[in-house]
PDB file of C-alpha atoms in Angstrom:
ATOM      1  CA  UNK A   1       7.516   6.505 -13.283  1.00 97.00           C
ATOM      2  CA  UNK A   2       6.492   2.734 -13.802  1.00 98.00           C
ATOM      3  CA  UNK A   3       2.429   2.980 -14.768  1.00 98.00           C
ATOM      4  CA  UNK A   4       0.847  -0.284 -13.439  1.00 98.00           C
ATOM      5  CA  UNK A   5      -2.309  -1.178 -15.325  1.00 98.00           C
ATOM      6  CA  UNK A   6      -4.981  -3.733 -14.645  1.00 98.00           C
ATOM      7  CA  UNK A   7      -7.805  -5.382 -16.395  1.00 93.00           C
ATOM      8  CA  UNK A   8     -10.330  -5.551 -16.129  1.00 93.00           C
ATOM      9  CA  UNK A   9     -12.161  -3.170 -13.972  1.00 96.00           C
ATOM     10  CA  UNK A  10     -14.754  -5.131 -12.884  1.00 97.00           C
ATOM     11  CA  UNK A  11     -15.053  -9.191 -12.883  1.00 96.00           C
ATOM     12  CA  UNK A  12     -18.771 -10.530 -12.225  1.00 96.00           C
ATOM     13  CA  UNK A  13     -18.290 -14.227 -11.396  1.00 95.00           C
ATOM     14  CA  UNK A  14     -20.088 -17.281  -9.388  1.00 95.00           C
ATOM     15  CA  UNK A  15     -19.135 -18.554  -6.219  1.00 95.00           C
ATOM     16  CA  UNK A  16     -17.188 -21.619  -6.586  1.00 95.00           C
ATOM     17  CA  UNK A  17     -15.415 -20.135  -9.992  1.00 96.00           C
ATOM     18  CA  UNK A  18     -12.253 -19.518 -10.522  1.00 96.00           C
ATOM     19  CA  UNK A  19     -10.597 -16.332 -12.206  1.00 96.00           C
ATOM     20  CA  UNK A  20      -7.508 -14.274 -13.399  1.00 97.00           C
ATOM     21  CA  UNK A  21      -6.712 -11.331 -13.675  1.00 97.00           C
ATOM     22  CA  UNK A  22      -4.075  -9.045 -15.022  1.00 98.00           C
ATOM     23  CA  UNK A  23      -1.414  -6.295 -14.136  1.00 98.00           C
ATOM     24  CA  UNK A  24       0.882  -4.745 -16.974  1.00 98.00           C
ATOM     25  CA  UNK A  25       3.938  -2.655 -15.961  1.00 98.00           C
ATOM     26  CA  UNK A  26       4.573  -0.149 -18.208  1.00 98.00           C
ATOM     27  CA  UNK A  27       8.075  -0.948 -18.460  1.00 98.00           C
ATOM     28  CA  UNK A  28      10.035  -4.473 -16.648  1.00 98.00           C
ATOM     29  CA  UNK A  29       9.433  -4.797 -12.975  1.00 98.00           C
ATOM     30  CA  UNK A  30      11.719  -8.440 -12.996  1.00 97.00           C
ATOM     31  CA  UNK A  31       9.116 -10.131 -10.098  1.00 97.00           C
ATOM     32  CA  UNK A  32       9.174  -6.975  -7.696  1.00 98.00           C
ATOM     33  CA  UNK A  33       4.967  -7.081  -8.073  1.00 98.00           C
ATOM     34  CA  UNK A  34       2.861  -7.519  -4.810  1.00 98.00           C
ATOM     35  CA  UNK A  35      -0.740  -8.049  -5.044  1.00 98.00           C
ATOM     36  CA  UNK A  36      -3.443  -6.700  -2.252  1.00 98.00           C
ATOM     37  CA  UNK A  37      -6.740  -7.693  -1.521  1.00 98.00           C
ATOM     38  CA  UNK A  38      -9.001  -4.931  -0.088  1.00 98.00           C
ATOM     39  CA  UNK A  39     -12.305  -5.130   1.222  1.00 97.00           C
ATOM     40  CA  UNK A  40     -15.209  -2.466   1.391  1.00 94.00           C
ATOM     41  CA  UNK A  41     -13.924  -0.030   4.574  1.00 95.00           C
ATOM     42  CA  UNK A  42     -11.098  -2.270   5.316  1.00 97.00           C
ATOM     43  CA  UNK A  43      -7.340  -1.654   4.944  1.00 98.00           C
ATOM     44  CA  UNK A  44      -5.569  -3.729   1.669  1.00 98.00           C
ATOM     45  CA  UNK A  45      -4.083  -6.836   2.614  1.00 98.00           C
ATOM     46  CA  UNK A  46      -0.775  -8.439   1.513  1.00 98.00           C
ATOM     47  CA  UNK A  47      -1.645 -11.773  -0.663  1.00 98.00           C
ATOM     48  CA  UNK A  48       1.349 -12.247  -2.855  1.00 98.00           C
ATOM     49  CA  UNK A  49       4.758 -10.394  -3.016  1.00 98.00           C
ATOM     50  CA  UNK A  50       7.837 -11.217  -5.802  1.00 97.00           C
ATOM     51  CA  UNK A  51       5.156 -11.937  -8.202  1.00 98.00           C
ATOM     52  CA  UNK A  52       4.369 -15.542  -7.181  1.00 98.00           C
ATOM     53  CA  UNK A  53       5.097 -15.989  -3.150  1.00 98.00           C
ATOM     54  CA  UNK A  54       2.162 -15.962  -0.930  1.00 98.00           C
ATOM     55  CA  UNK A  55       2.242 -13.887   2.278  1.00 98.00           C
ATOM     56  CA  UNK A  56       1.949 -15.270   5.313  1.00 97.00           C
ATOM     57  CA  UNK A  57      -2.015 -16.917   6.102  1.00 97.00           C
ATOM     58  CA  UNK A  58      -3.014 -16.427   2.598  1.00 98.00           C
ATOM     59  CA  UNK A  59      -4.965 -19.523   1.586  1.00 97.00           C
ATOM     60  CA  UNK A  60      -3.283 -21.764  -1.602  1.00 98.00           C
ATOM     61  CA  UNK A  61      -6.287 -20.478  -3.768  1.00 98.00           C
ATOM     62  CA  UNK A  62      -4.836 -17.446  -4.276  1.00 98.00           C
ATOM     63  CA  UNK A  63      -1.691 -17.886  -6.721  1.00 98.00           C
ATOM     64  CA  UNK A  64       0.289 -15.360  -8.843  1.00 98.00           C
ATOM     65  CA  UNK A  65       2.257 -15.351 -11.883  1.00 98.00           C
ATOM     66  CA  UNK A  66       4.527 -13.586 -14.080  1.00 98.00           C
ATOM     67  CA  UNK A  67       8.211 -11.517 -14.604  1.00 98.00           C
ATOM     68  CA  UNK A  68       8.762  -8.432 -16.749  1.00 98.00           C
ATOM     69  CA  UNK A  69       5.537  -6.813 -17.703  1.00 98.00           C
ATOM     70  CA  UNK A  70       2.928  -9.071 -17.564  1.00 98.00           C
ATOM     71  CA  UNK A  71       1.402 -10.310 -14.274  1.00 98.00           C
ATOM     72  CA  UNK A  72      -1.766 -12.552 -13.152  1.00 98.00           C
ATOM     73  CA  UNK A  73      -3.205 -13.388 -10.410  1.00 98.00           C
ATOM     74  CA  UNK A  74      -5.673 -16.100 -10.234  1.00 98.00           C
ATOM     75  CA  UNK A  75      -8.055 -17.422  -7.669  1.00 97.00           C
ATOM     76  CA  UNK A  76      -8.939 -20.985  -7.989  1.00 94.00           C
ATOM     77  CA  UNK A  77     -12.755 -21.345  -6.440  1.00 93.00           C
ATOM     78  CA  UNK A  78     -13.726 -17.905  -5.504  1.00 95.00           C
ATOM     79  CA  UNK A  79     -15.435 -17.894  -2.057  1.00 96.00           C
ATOM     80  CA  UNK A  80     -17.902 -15.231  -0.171  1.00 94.00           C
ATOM     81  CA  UNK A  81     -14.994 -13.320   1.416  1.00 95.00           C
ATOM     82  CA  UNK A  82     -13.054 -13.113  -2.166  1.00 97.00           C
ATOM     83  CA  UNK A  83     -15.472 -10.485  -3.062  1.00 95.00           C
ATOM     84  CA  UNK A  84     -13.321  -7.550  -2.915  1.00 97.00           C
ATOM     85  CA  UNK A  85     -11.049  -5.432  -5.102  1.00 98.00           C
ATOM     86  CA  UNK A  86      -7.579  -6.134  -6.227  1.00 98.00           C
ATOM     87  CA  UNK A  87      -4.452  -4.182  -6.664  1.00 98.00           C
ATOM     88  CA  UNK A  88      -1.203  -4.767  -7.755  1.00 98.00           C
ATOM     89  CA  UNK A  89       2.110  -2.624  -6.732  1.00 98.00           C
ATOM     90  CA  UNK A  90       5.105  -2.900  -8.313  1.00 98.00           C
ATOM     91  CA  UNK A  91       8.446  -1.657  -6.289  1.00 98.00           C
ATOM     92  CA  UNK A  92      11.456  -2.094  -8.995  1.00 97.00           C
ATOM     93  CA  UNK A  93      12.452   1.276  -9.049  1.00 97.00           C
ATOM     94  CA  UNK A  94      11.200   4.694  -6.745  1.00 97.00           C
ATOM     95  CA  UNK A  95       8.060   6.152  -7.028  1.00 98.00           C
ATOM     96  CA  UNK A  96       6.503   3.001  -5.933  1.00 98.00           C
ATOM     97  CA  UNK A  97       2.758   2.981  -7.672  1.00 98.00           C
ATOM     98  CA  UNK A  98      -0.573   0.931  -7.979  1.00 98.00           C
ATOM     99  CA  UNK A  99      -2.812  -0.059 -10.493  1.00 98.00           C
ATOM    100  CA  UNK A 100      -6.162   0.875 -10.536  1.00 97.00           C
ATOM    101  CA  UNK A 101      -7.724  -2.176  -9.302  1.00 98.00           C
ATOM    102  CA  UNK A 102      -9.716  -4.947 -10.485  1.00 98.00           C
ATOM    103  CA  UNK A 103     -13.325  -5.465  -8.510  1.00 98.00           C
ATOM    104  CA  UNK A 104     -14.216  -8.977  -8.265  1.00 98.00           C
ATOM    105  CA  UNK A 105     -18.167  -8.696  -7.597  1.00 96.00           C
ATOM    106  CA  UNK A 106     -20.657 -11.875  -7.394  1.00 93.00           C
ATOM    107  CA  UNK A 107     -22.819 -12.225 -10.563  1.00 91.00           C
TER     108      UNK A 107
ATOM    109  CA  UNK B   1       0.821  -9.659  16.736  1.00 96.00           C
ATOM    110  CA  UNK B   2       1.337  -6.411  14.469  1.00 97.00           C
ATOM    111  CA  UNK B   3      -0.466  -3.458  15.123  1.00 98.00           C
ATOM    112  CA  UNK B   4      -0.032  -0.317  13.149  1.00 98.00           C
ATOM    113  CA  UNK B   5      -2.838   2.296  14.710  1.00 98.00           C
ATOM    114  CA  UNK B   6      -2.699   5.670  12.960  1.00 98.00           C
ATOM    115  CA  UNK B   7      -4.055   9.160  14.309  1.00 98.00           C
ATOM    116  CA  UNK B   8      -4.390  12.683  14.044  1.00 98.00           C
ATOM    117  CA  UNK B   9      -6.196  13.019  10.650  1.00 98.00           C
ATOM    118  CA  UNK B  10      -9.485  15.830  10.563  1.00 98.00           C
ATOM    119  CA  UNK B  11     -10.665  18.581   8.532  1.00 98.00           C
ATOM    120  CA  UNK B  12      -8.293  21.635   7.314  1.00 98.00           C
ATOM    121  CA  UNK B  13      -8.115  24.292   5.407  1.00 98.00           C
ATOM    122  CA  UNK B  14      -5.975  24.601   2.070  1.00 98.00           C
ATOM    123  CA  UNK B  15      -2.258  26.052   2.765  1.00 98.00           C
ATOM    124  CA  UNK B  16      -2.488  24.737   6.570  1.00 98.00           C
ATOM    125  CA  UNK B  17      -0.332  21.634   8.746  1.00 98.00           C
ATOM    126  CA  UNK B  18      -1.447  18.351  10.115  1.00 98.00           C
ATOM    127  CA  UNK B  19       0.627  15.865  11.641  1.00 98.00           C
ATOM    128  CA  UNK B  20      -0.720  12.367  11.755  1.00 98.00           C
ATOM    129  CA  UNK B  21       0.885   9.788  14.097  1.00 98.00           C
ATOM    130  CA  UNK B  22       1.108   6.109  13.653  1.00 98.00           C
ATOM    131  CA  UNK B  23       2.049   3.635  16.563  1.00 98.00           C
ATOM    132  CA  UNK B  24       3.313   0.385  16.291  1.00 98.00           C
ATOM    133  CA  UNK B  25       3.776  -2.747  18.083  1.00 97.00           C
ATOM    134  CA  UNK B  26       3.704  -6.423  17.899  1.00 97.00           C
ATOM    135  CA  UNK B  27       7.326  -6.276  16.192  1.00 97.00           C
ATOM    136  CA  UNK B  28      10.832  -4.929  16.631  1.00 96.00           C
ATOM    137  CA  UNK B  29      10.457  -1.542  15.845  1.00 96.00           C
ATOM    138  CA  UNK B  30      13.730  -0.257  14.806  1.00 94.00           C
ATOM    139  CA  UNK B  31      14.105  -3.310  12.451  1.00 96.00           C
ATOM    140  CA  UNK B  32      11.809  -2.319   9.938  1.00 97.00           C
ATOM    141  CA  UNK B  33      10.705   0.695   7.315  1.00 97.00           C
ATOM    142  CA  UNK B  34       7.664   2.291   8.174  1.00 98.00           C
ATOM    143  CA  UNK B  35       5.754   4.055   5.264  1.00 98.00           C
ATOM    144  CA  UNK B  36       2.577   6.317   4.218  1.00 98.00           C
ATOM    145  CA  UNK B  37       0.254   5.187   1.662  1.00 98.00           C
ATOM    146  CA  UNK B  38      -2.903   7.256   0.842  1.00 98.00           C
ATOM    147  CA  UNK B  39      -6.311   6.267  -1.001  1.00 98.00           C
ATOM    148  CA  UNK B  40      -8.631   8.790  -2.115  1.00 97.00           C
ATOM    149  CA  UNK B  41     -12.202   7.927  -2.213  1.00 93.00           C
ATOM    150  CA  UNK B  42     -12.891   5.446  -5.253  1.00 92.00           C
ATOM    151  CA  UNK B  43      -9.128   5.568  -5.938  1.00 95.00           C
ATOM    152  CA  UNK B  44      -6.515   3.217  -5.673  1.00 96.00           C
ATOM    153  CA  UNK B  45      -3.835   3.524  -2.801  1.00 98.00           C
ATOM    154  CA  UNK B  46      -1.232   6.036  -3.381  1.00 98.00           C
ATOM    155  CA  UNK B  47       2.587   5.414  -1.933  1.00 98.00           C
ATOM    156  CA  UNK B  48       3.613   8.842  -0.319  1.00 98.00           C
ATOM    157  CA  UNK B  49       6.593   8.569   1.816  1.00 98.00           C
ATOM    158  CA  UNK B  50       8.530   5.999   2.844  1.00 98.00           C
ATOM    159  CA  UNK B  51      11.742   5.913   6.068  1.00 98.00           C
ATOM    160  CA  UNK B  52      13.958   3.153   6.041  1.00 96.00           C
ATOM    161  CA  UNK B  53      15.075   1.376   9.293  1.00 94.00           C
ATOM    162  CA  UNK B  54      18.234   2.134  11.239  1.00 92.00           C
ATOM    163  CA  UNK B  55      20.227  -0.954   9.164  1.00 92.00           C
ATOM    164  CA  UNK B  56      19.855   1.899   6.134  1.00 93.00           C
ATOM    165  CA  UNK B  57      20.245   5.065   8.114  1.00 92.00           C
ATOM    166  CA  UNK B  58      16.449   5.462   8.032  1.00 94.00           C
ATOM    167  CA  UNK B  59      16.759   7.393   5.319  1.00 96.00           C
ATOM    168  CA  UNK B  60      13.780   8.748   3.169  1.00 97.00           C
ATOM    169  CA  UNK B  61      11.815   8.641  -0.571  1.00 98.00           C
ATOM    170  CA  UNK B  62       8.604  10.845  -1.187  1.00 98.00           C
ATOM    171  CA  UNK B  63       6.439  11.090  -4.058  1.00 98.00           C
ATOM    172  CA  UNK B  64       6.894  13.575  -6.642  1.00 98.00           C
ATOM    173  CA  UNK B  65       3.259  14.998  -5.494  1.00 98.00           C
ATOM    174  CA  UNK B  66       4.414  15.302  -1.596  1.00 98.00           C
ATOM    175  CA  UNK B  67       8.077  16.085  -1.948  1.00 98.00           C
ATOM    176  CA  UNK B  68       9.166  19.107   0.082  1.00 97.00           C
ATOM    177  CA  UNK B  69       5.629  19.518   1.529  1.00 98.00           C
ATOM    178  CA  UNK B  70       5.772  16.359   3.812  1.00 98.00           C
ATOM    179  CA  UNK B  71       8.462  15.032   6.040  1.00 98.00           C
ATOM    180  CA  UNK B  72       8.328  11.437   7.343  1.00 98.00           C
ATOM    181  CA  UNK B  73       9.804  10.644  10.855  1.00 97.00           C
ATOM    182  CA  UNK B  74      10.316   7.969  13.296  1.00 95.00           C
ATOM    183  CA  UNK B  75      10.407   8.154  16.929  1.00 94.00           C
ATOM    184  CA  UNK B  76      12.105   4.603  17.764  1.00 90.00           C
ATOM    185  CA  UNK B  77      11.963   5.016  22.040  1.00 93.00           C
ATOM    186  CA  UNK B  78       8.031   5.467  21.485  1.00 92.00           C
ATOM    187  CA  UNK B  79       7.217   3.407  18.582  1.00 96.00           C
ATOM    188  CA  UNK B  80       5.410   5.813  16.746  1.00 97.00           C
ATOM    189  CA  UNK B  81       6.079   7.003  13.106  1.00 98.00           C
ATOM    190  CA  UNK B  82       5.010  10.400  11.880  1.00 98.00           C
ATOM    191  CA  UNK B  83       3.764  11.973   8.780  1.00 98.00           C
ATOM    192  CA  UNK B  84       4.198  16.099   8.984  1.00 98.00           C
ATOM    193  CA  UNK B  85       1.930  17.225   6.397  1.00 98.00           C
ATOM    194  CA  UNK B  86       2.807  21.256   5.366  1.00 98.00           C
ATOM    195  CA  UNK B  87       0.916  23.439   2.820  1.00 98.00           C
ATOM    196  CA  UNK B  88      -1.986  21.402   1.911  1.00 98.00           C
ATOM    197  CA  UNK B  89      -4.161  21.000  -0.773  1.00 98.00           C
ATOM    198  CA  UNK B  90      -7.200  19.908  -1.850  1.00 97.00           C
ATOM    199  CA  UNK B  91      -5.392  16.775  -3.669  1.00 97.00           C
ATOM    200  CA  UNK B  92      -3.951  15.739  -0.412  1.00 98.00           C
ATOM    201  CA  UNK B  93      -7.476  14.880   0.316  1.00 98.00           C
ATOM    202  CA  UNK B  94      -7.758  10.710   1.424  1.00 98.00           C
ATOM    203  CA  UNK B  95      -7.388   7.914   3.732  1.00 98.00           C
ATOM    204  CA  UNK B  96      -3.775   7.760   4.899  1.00 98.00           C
ATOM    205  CA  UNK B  97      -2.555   4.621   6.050  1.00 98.00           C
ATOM    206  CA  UNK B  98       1.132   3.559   7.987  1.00 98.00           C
ATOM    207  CA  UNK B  99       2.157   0.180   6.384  1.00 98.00           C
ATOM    208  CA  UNK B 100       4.825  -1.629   7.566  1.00 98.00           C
ATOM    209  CA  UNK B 101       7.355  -1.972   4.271  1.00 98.00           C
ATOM    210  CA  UNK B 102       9.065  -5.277   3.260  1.00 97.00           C
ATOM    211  CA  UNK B 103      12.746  -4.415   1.597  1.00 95.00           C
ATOM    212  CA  UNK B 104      13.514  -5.568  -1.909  1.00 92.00           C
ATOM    213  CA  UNK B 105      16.768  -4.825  -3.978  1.00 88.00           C
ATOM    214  CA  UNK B 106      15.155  -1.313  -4.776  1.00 89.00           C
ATOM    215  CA  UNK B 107      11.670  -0.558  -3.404  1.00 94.00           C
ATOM    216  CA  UNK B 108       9.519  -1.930  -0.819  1.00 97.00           C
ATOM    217  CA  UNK B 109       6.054  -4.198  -0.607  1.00 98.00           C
ATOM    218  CA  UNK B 110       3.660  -3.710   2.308  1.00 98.00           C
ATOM    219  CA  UNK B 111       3.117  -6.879   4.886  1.00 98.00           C
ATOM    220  CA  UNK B 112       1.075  -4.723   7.525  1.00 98.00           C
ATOM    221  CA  UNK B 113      -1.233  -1.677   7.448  1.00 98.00           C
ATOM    222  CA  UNK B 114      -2.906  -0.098   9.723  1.00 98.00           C
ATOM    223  CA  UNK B 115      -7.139   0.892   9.325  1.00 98.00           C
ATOM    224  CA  UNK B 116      -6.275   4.720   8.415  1.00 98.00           C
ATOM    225  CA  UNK B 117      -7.037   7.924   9.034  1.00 98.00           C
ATOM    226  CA  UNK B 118      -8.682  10.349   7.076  1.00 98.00           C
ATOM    227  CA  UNK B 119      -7.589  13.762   5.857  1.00 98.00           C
ATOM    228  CA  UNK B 120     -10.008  16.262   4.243  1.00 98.00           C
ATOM    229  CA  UNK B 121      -8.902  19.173   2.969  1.00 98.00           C
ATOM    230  CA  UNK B 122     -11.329  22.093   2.507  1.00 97.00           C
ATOM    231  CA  UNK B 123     -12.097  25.613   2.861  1.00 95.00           C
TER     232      UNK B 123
END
């Protein structure tokens, strides 16, 4: 099983910021990485898929990076409804798994 | 527009069934894989099971932790994708959401999900 791990746990940052943040696979993904965005009581939401393509809607803030084992995603000028928490998903090889989410919370 | 609108989740005891339902629409049904994901409370989401579309024989991958206790079908003349849940236990305990899955050479990403439904497991 492919362990995905992010860092950190918890981001405080200003509105108007911008920030990164990481996913490691425990072994090489290639780009098979998605990224969510979830909000408090709602379902996750697709942002970026094959590491670096953003889904469809998703505004060009939101940008990933990345191949093998080392993944970012980075948000260029956080705004009000970017207060959430983040999870990557890797799906190179079956189980399928998560990390353990970064929460982006206003400082 | 996509619509994934699960049901049937409640309270149950250890060792007992639930089947939760998920019907779709907004999208050609039979053209896609339909999967379970599952979040416990303060955890991250958890894949579970996972049926491919009729292009791939809608054939089926579990997790380790569900495998032989749950059974993913799909019922293509009423949209509706089901998650038969079998001897469970107190782990099994979470939010279960259907996501609509997004093929890649091996696994799949999730475009749509639905808003969940919970399953508590308890004596």
């Amino acid at each position: 099983e492919i362990v995905m791990t992010q860092s950190p746990a918890t981001l405080s940052v200003s509105p108007g910021e911008g920030v990164t943040l990481s996913c490691w696979a425990s072994q090489s993904i290639s780009a098979n990485l998605a990224w969510y965005q979830q909000e408090p009581g709602q379902a996750p939401r697709l942002l970026i898929y094959d590491a670096s393509t953003r889904a469809t809607g998703i505004p060009a803030r939101f940008s990933g990076s990345g191949s093998g084992t080392d993944f970012t995603l980075t948000i260029s000028s956080l705004q009000s409804e970017d207060f959430a928490v983040y999870y990557c998903q890797h799906y190179h090889s079956w189980p399928l798994t998560f990390g353990g989410g970064t929460k982006v919370e206003i400082k | 527009e996509v619509q994934l609108v699960e049901s049937g989740g409640g309270l149950v005891q250890p060792g007992r069934s639930l089947r939760l339902s998920c019907t779709a629409s907004g999208f050609t049904f039979g053209d896609f894989a339909l999967a379970w994901v599952r979040q416990a409370p303060g955890k991250g989401p958890e894949w579970v099971a996972l049926k491919r579309n009729r292009a791939y024989a809608e054939t089926t991958e579990y997790a380790a932790s569900v495998r032989g206790r749950f059974t993913i079908t799909r019922d293509s003349s009423k949209t509706i994708a089901y998650l038969q849940m079998s001897n469970l236990e107190s782990e099994d305990t979470a939010l279960y959401y259907c996501a609509r899955a997004i093929p890649a050479i091996v696994g799949y990403h999730f475009d749509y999900w639905g808003q969940g439904t919970p399953v508590t497991v308890t004596s």
